């Protein structure tokens, strides 16, 4: 279970692994993570977790905008 905190709206997130007690500062676009997996593979679960959250957040914003449009049309 990863806990994600937004540090900066421009794409900086703190990803905390509660089970292991580790925390990484992840940046997306361009993607960077200080963990070992990222250093070896250029990708890691921390970045994936952040991207999932960001994608959901964008979907929510689109949904809200659409709802507002409908309200205006009504
Ligand atoms: Zn990582």
PDB file of N, CA and C and ligand atoms in Angstrom:
ATOM      1  N   UNK A   1       0.849  -1.203   0.000  1.00  0.00           N
ATOM      2  CA  UNK A   1       0.000   0.000   0.000  1.00  0.00           C
ATOM      3  C   UNK A   1       0.876   1.241   0.000  1.00  0.00           C
ATOM      4  N   UNK A   2       0.705   2.052  -1.040  1.00  0.00           N
ATOM      5  CA  UNK A   2       1.510   3.266  -1.155  1.00  0.00           C
ATOM      6  C   UNK A   2       0.664   4.493  -0.850  1.00  0.00           C
ATOM      7  N   UNK A   3       1.252   5.377  -0.072  1.00  0.00           N
ATOM      8  CA  UNK A   3       0.557   6.613   0.290  1.00  0.00           C
ATOM      9  C   UNK A   3       1.201   7.743  -0.509  1.00  0.00           C
ATOM     10  N   UNK A   4       0.369   8.466  -1.244  1.00  0.00           N
ATOM     11  CA  UNK A   4       0.914   9.514  -2.109  1.00  0.00           C
ATOM     12  C   UNK A   4       0.476  10.898  -1.651  1.00  0.00           C
ATOM     13  N   UNK A   5       1.450  11.775  -1.516  1.00  0.00           N
ATOM     14  CA  UNK A   5       1.181  13.152  -1.104  1.00  0.00           C
ATOM     15  C   UNK A   5       1.672  14.096  -2.194  1.00  0.00           C
ATOM     16  N   UNK A   6       0.857  15.042  -2.577  1.00  0.00           N
ATOM     17  CA  UNK A   6       1.279  16.034  -3.566  1.00  0.00           C
ATOM     18  C   UNK A   6       2.167  17.068  -2.887  1.00  0.00           C
ATOM     19  N   UNK A   7       3.378  17.200  -3.399  1.00  0.00           N
ATOM     20  CA  UNK A   7       4.318  18.189  -2.862  1.00  0.00           C
ATOM     21  C   UNK A   7       4.198  19.463  -3.682  1.00  0.00           C
ATOM     22  N   UNK A   8       4.107  19.291  -4.997  1.00  0.00           N
ATOM     23  CA  UNK A   8       4.032  20.421  -5.914  1.00  0.00           C
ATOM     24  C   UNK A   8       3.065  20.056  -7.036  1.00  0.00           C
ATOM     25  N   UNK A   9       2.142  20.960  -7.346  1.00  0.00           N
ATOM     26  CA  UNK A   9       1.134  20.721  -8.391  1.00  0.00           C
ATOM     27  C   UNK A   9       1.766  20.442  -9.754  1.00  0.00           C
ATOM     28  N   UNK A  10       2.996  20.896  -9.940  1.00  0.00           N
ATOM     29  CA  UNK A  10       3.667  20.719 -11.227  1.00  0.00           C
ATOM     30  C   UNK A  10       4.253  19.338 -11.431  1.00  0.00           C
ATOM     31  N   UNK A  11       3.990  18.404 -10.519  1.00  0.00           N
ATOM     32  CA  UNK A  11       4.404  17.024 -10.739  1.00  0.00           C
ATOM     33  C   UNK A  11       5.407  16.456  -9.762  1.00  0.00           C
ATOM     34  N   UNK A  12       5.409  16.944  -8.527  1.00  0.00           N
ATOM     35  CA  UNK A  12       6.296  16.387  -7.507  1.00  0.00           C
ATOM     36  C   UNK A  12       5.443  15.736  -6.422  1.00  0.00           C
ATOM     37  N   UNK A  13       5.721  14.457  -6.158  1.00  0.00           N
ATOM     38  CA  UNK A  13       4.919  13.703  -5.199  1.00  0.00           C
ATOM     39  C   UNK A  13       5.808  12.915  -4.248  1.00  0.00           C
ATOM     40  N   UNK A  14       5.358  12.791  -3.018  1.00  0.00           N
ATOM     41  CA  UNK A  14       6.052  11.947  -2.050  1.00  0.00           C
ATOM     42  C   UNK A  14       5.296  10.623  -2.010  1.00  0.00           C
ATOM     43  N   UNK A  15       6.001   9.533  -2.274  1.00  0.00           N
ATOM     44  CA  UNK A  15       5.372   8.215  -2.258  1.00  0.00           C
ATOM     45  C   UNK A  15       5.923   7.433  -1.071  1.00  0.00           C
ATOM     46  N   UNK A  16       5.039   7.111  -0.144  1.00  0.00           N
ATOM     47  CA  UNK A  16       5.437   6.449   1.089  1.00  0.00           C
ATOM     48  C   UNK A  16       4.924   5.019   1.102  1.00  0.00           C
ATOM     49  N   UNK A  17       5.813   4.099   1.407  1.00  0.00           N
ATOM     50  CA  UNK A  17       5.417   2.704   1.570  1.00  0.00           C
ATOM     51  C   UNK A  17       5.269   2.464   3.067  1.00  0.00           C
ATOM     52  N   UNK A  18       4.039   2.434   3.518  1.00  0.00           N
ATOM     53  CA  UNK A  18       3.759   2.323   4.949  1.00  0.00           C
ATOM     54  C   UNK A  18       4.297   1.026   5.543  1.00  0.00           C
ATOM     55  N   UNK A  19       4.249  -0.038   4.751  1.00  0.00           N
ATOM     56  CA  UNK A  19       4.680  -1.357   5.216  1.00  0.00           C
ATOM     57  C   UNK A  19       6.195  -1.397   5.439  1.00  0.00           C
ATOM     58  N   UNK A  20       6.946  -0.870   4.465  1.00  0.00           N
ATOM     59  CA  UNK A  20       8.411  -0.898   4.547  1.00  0.00           C
ATOM     60  C   UNK A  20       8.984   0.309   5.279  1.00  0.00           C
ATOM     61  N   UNK A  21       8.175   1.369   5.391  1.00  0.00           N
ATOM     62  CA  UNK A  21       8.648   2.577   6.059  1.00  0.00           C
ATOM     63  C   UNK A  21       9.580   3.412   5.205  1.00  0.00           C
ATOM     64  N   UNK A  22       9.509   3.207   3.868  1.00  0.00           N
ATOM     65  CA  UNK A  22      10.357   3.988   2.966  1.00  0.00           C
ATOM     66  C   UNK A  22       9.538   5.110   2.339  1.00  0.00           C
ATOM     67  N   UNK A  23      10.225   6.156   1.928  1.00  0.00           N
ATOM     68  CA  UNK A  23       9.559   7.261   1.262  1.00  0.00           C
ATOM     69  C   UNK A  23      10.443   7.792   0.143  1.00  0.00           C
ATOM     70  N   UNK A  24       9.831   8.007  -1.029  1.00  0.00           N
ATOM     71  CA  UNK A  24      10.585   8.501  -2.175  1.00  0.00           C
ATOM     72  C   UNK A  24       9.924   9.737  -2.737  1.00  0.00           C
ATOM     73  N   UNK A  25      10.756  10.657  -3.194  1.00  0.00           N
ATOM     74  CA  UNK A  25      10.255  11.869  -3.829  1.00  0.00           C
ATOM     75  C   UNK A  25      10.241  11.624  -5.336  1.00  0.00           C
ATOM     76  N   UNK A  26       9.048  11.496  -5.885  1.00  0.00           N
ATOM     77  CA  UNK A  26       8.868  11.159  -7.293  1.00  0.00           C
ATOM     78  C   UNK A  26       8.488  12.404  -8.090  1.00  0.00           C
ATOM     79  N   UNK A  27       9.092  12.534  -9.255  1.00  0.00           N
ATOM     80  CA  UNK A  27       8.736  13.617 -10.169  1.00  0.00           C
ATOM     81  C   UNK A  27       8.215  12.981 -11.456  1.00  0.00           C
ATOM     82  N   UNK A  28       7.127  13.502 -12.005  1.00  0.00           N
ATOM     83  CA  UNK A  28       6.667  12.978 -13.288  1.00  0.00           C
ATOM     84  C   UNK A  28       6.748  14.070 -14.350  1.00  0.00           C
ATOM     85  N   UNK A  29       6.976  13.619 -15.578  1.00  0.00           N
ATOM     86  CA  UNK A  29       7.129  14.490 -16.763  1.00  0.00           C
ATOM     87  C   UNK A  29       8.185  15.559 -16.550  1.00  0.00           C
ATOM     88  N   UNK A  30       9.459  15.262 -16.600  1.00  0.00           N
ATOM     89  CA  UNK A  30      10.043  13.936 -16.827  1.00  0.00           C
ATOM     90  C   UNK A  30      10.014  13.080 -15.565  1.00  0.00           C
ATOM     91  N   UNK A  31       9.911  11.766 -15.747  1.00  0.00           N
ATOM     92  CA  UNK A  31       9.802  10.842 -14.626  1.00  0.00           C
ATOM     93  C   UNK A  31      11.148  10.610 -13.946  1.00  0.00           C
ATOM     94  N   UNK A  32      11.163  10.784 -12.641  1.00  0.00           N
ATOM     95  CA  UNK A  32      12.358  10.431 -11.873  1.00  0.00           C
ATOM     96  C   UNK A  32      11.929   9.889 -10.512  1.00  0.00           C
ATOM     97  N   UNK A  33      12.692   8.928 -10.019  1.00  0.00           N
ATOM     98  CA  UNK A  33      12.473   8.372  -8.689  1.00  0.00           C
ATOM     99  C   UNK A  33      13.828   7.930  -8.170  1.00  0.00           C
ATOM    100  N   UNK A  34      14.114   8.240  -6.919  1.00  0.00           N
ATOM    101  CA  UNK A  34      15.431   7.883  -6.375  1.00  0.00           C
ATOM    102  C   UNK A  34      15.587   6.410  -5.980  1.00  0.00           C
ATOM    103  N   UNK A  35      14.576   5.570  -6.193  1.00  0.00           N
ATOM    104  CA  UNK A  35      14.674   4.176  -5.756  1.00  0.00           C
ATOM    105  C   UNK A  35      15.568   3.332  -6.672  1.00  0.00           C
ATOM    106  N   UNK A  36      15.958   2.167  -6.182  1.00  0.00           N
ATOM    107  CA  UNK A  36      16.867   1.280  -6.916  1.00  0.00           C
ATOM    108  C   UNK A  36      16.228   0.750  -8.198  1.00  0.00           C
ATOM    109  N   UNK A  37      14.955   0.378  -8.130  1.00  0.00           N
ATOM    110  CA  UNK A  37      14.261  -0.153  -9.309  1.00  0.00           C
ATOM    111  C   UNK A  37      14.302   0.841 -10.462  1.00  0.00           C
ATOM    112  N   UNK A  38      14.093   2.093 -10.146  1.00  0.00           N
ATOM    113  CA  UNK A  38      14.113   3.101 -11.204  1.00  0.00           C
ATOM    114  C   UNK A  38      15.501   3.229 -11.803  1.00  0.00           C
ATOM    115  N   UNK A  39      16.509   3.160 -10.964  1.00  0.00           N
ATOM    116  CA  UNK A  39      17.884   3.290 -11.432  1.00  0.00           C
ATOM    117  C   UNK A  39      18.233   2.158 -12.411  1.00  0.00           C
ATOM    118  N   UNK A  40      17.714   0.957 -12.152  1.00  0.00           N
ATOM    119  CA  UNK A  40      18.008  -0.197 -13.004  1.00  0.00           C
ATOM    120  C   UNK A  40      17.094  -0.304 -14.224  1.00  0.00           C
ATOM    121  N   UNK A  41      15.814  -0.058 -14.039  1.00  0.00           N
ATOM    122  CA  UNK A  41      14.858  -0.307 -15.122  1.00  0.00           C
ATOM    123  C   UNK A  41      14.285   0.961 -15.761  1.00  0.00           C
ATOM    124  N   UNK A  42      14.522   2.088 -15.156  1.00  0.00           N
ATOM    125  CA  UNK A  42      13.974   3.331 -15.690  1.00  0.00           C
ATOM    126  C   UNK A  42      12.471   3.435 -15.478  1.00  0.00           C
ATOM    127  N   UNK A  43      11.948   2.612 -14.600  1.00  0.00           N
ATOM    128  CA  UNK A  43      10.526   2.625 -14.269  1.00  0.00           C
ATOM    129  C   UNK A  43      10.361   1.946 -12.921  1.00  0.00           C
ATOM    130  N   UNK A  44       9.325   2.301 -12.192  1.00  0.00           N
ATOM    131  CA  UNK A  44       9.110   1.660 -10.898  1.00  0.00           C
ATOM    132  C   UNK A  44       7.673   1.830 -10.453  1.00  0.00           C
ATOM    133  N   UNK A  45       7.297   1.107  -9.417  1.00  0.00           N
ATOM    134  CA  UNK A  45       5.916   1.130  -8.940  1.00  0.00           C
ATOM    135  C   UNK A  45       5.533   2.490  -8.352  1.00  0.00           C
ATOM    136  N   UNK A  46       6.524   3.241  -7.889  1.00  0.00           N
ATOM    137  CA  UNK A  46       6.230   4.559  -7.318  1.00  0.00           C
ATOM    138  C   UNK A  46       5.701   5.502  -8.401  1.00  0.00           C
ATOM    139  N   UNK A  47       6.404   5.495  -9.542  1.00  0.00           N
ATOM    140  CA  UNK A  47       5.989   6.344 -10.665  1.00  0.00           C
ATOM    141  C   UNK A  47       4.635   5.867 -11.195  1.00  0.00           C
ATOM    142  N   UNK A  48       4.462   4.553 -11.302  1.00  0.00           N
ATOM    143  CA  UNK A  48       3.185   4.004 -11.779  1.00  0.00           C
ATOM    144  C   UNK A  48       2.039   4.409 -10.849  1.00  0.00           C
ATOM    145  N   UNK A  49       2.288   4.347  -9.559  1.00  0.00           N
ATOM    146  CA  UNK A  49       1.255   4.700  -8.570  1.00  0.00           C
ATOM    147  C   UNK A  49       0.868   6.169  -8.706  1.00  0.00           C
ATOM    148  N   UNK A  50       1.862   7.028  -8.890  1.00  0.00           N
ATOM    149  CA  UNK A  50       1.590   8.463  -9.044  1.00  0.00           C
ATOM    150  C   UNK A  50       0.794   8.704 -10.322  1.00  0.00           C
ATOM    151  N   UNK A  51       1.191   8.039 -11.406  1.00  0.00           N
ATOM    152  CA  UNK A  51       0.496   8.230 -12.688  1.00  0.00           C
ATOM    153  C   UNK A  51      -0.955   7.772 -12.615  1.00  0.00           C
ATOM    154  N   UNK A  52      -1.204   6.707 -11.890  1.00  0.00           N
ATOM    155  CA  UNK A  52      -2.581   6.226 -11.709  1.00  0.00           C
ATOM    156  C   UNK A  52      -3.425   7.291 -11.018  1.00  0.00           C
ATOM    157  N   UNK A  53      -2.854   7.895  -9.982  1.00  0.00           N
ATOM    158  CA  UNK A  53      -3.560   8.924  -9.220  1.00  0.00           C
ATOM    159  C   UNK A  53      -3.827  10.148 -10.093  1.00  0.00           C
ATOM    160  N   UNK A  54      -2.805  10.572 -10.820  1.00  0.00           N
ATOM    161  CA  UNK A  54      -2.930  11.755 -11.671  1.00  0.00           C
ATOM    162  C   UNK A  54      -3.996  11.512 -12.738  1.00  0.00           C
ATOM    163  N   UNK A  55      -4.018  10.321 -13.310  1.00  0.00           N
ATOM    164  CA  UNK A  55      -4.990   9.981 -14.348  1.00  0.00           C
ATOM    165  C   UNK A  55      -6.414  10.032 -13.775  1.00  0.00           C
ATOM    166  N   UNK A  56      -6.592   9.467 -12.596  1.00  0.00           N
ATOM    167  CA  UNK A  56      -7.909   9.474 -11.943  1.00  0.00           C
ATOM    168  C   UNK A  56      -8.351  10.899 -11.638  1.00  0.00           C
ATOM    169  N   UNK A  57      -7.389  11.701 -11.205  1.00  0.00           N
ATOM    170  CA  UNK A  57      -7.659  13.083 -10.861  1.00  0.00           C
ATOM    171  C   UNK A  57      -8.149  13.841 -12.096  1.00  0.00           C
ATOM    172  N   UNK A  58      -7.495  13.593 -13.238  1.00  0.00           N
ATOM    173  CA  UNK A  58      -7.880  14.260 -14.488  1.00  0.00           C
ATOM    174  C   UNK A  58      -9.277  13.826 -14.901  1.00  0.00           C
ATOM    175  N   UNK A  59      -9.578  12.538 -14.745  1.00  0.00           N
ATOM    176  CA  UNK A  59     -10.903  12.024 -15.078  1.00  0.00           C
ATOM    177  C   UNK A  59     -11.956  12.718 -14.227  1.00  0.00           C
ATOM    178  N   UNK A  60     -11.637  12.906 -12.959  1.00  0.00           N
ATOM    179  CA  UNK A  60     -12.577  13.543 -12.047  1.00  0.00           C
ATOM    180  C   UNK A  60     -12.831  14.985 -12.459  1.00  0.00           C
ATOM    181  N   UNK A  61     -11.761  15.676 -12.833  1.00  0.00           N
ATOM    182  CA  UNK A  61     -11.891  17.071 -13.256  1.00  0.00           C
ATOM    183  C   UNK A  61     -12.749  17.163 -14.516  1.00  0.00           C
ATOM    184  N   UNK A  62     -12.546  16.244 -15.459  1.00  0.00           N
ATOM    185  CA  UNK A  62     -13.337  16.226 -16.691  1.00  0.00           C
ATOM    186  C   UNK A  62     -14.805  15.969 -16.343  1.00  0.00           C
ATOM    187  N   UNK A  63     -15.046  15.035 -15.453  1.00  0.00           N
ATOM    188  CA  UNK A  63     -16.409  14.701 -15.042  1.00  0.00           C
ATOM    189  C   UNK A  63     -17.099  15.910 -14.422  1.00  0.00           C
ATOM    190  N   UNK A  64     -16.366  16.641 -13.585  1.00  0.00           N
ATOM    191  CA  UNK A  64     -16.927  17.831 -12.937  1.00  0.00           C
ATOM    192  C   UNK A  64     -17.251  18.902 -13.985  1.00  0.00           C
ATOM    193  N   UNK A  65     -16.316  19.104 -14.927  1.00  0.00           N
ATOM    194  CA  UNK A  65     -16.543  20.094 -15.975  1.00  0.00           C
ATOM    195  C   UNK A  65     -17.791  19.751 -16.782  1.00  0.00           C
ATOM    196  N   UNK A  66     -17.939  18.475 -17.103  1.00  0.00           N
ATOM    197  CA  UNK A  66     -19.103  18.044 -17.882  1.00  0.00           C
ATOM    198  C   UNK A  66     -20.394  18.261 -17.101  1.00  0.00           C
ATOM    199  N   UNK A  67     -20.345  17.993 -15.804  1.00  0.00           N
ATOM    200  CA  UNK A  67     -21.519  18.188 -14.960  1.00  0.00           C
ATOM    201  C   UNK A  67     -21.916  19.665 -14.957  1.00  0.00           C
ATOM    202  N   UNK A  68     -20.904  20.525 -14.880  1.00  0.00           N
ATOM    203  CA  UNK A  68     -21.163  21.973 -14.880  1.00  0.00           C
ATOM    204  C   UNK A  68     -21.781  22.415 -16.203  1.00  0.00           C
ATOM    205  N   UNK A  69     -21.280  21.836 -17.301  1.00  0.00           N
ATOM    206  CA  UNK A  69     -21.839  22.144 -18.625  1.00  0.00           C
ATOM    207  C   UNK A  69     -23.327  21.794 -18.667  1.00  0.00           C
ATOM    208  N   UNK A  70     -23.629  20.614 -18.144  1.00  0.00           N
ATOM    209  CA  UNK A  70     -25.014  20.160 -18.161  1.00  0.00           C
ATOM    210  C   UNK A  70     -25.899  21.092 -17.323  1.00  0.00           C
ATOM    211  N   UNK A  71     -25.352  21.526 -16.216  1.00  0.00           N
ATOM    212  CA  UNK A  71     -26.116  22.411 -15.333  1.00  0.00           C
ATOM    213  C   UNK A  71     -26.402  23.737 -16.034  1.00  0.00           C
ATOM    214  N   UNK A  72     -25.405  24.224 -16.789  1.00  0.00           N
ATOM    215  CA  UNK A  72     -25.577  25.479 -17.506  1.00  0.00           C
ATOM    216  C   UNK A  72     -26.651  25.305 -18.604  1.00  0.00           C
ATOM    217  N   UNK A  73     -26.574  24.166 -19.302  1.00  0.00           N
ATOM    218  CA  UNK A  73     -27.534  23.899 -20.388  1.00  0.00           C
ATOM    219  C   UNK A  73     -28.963  23.760 -19.870  1.00  0.00           C
ATOM    220  N   UNK A  74     -29.088  23.202 -18.685  1.00  0.00           N
ATOM    221  CA  UNK A  74     -30.413  23.037 -18.114  1.00  0.00           C
ATOM    222  C   UNK A  74     -31.025  24.391 -17.753  1.00  0.00           C
TER     223      UNK A  74
HETATM  224 ZN1  LIG B   1      10.611   4.261  -7.365  1.00  0.00          ZN
END
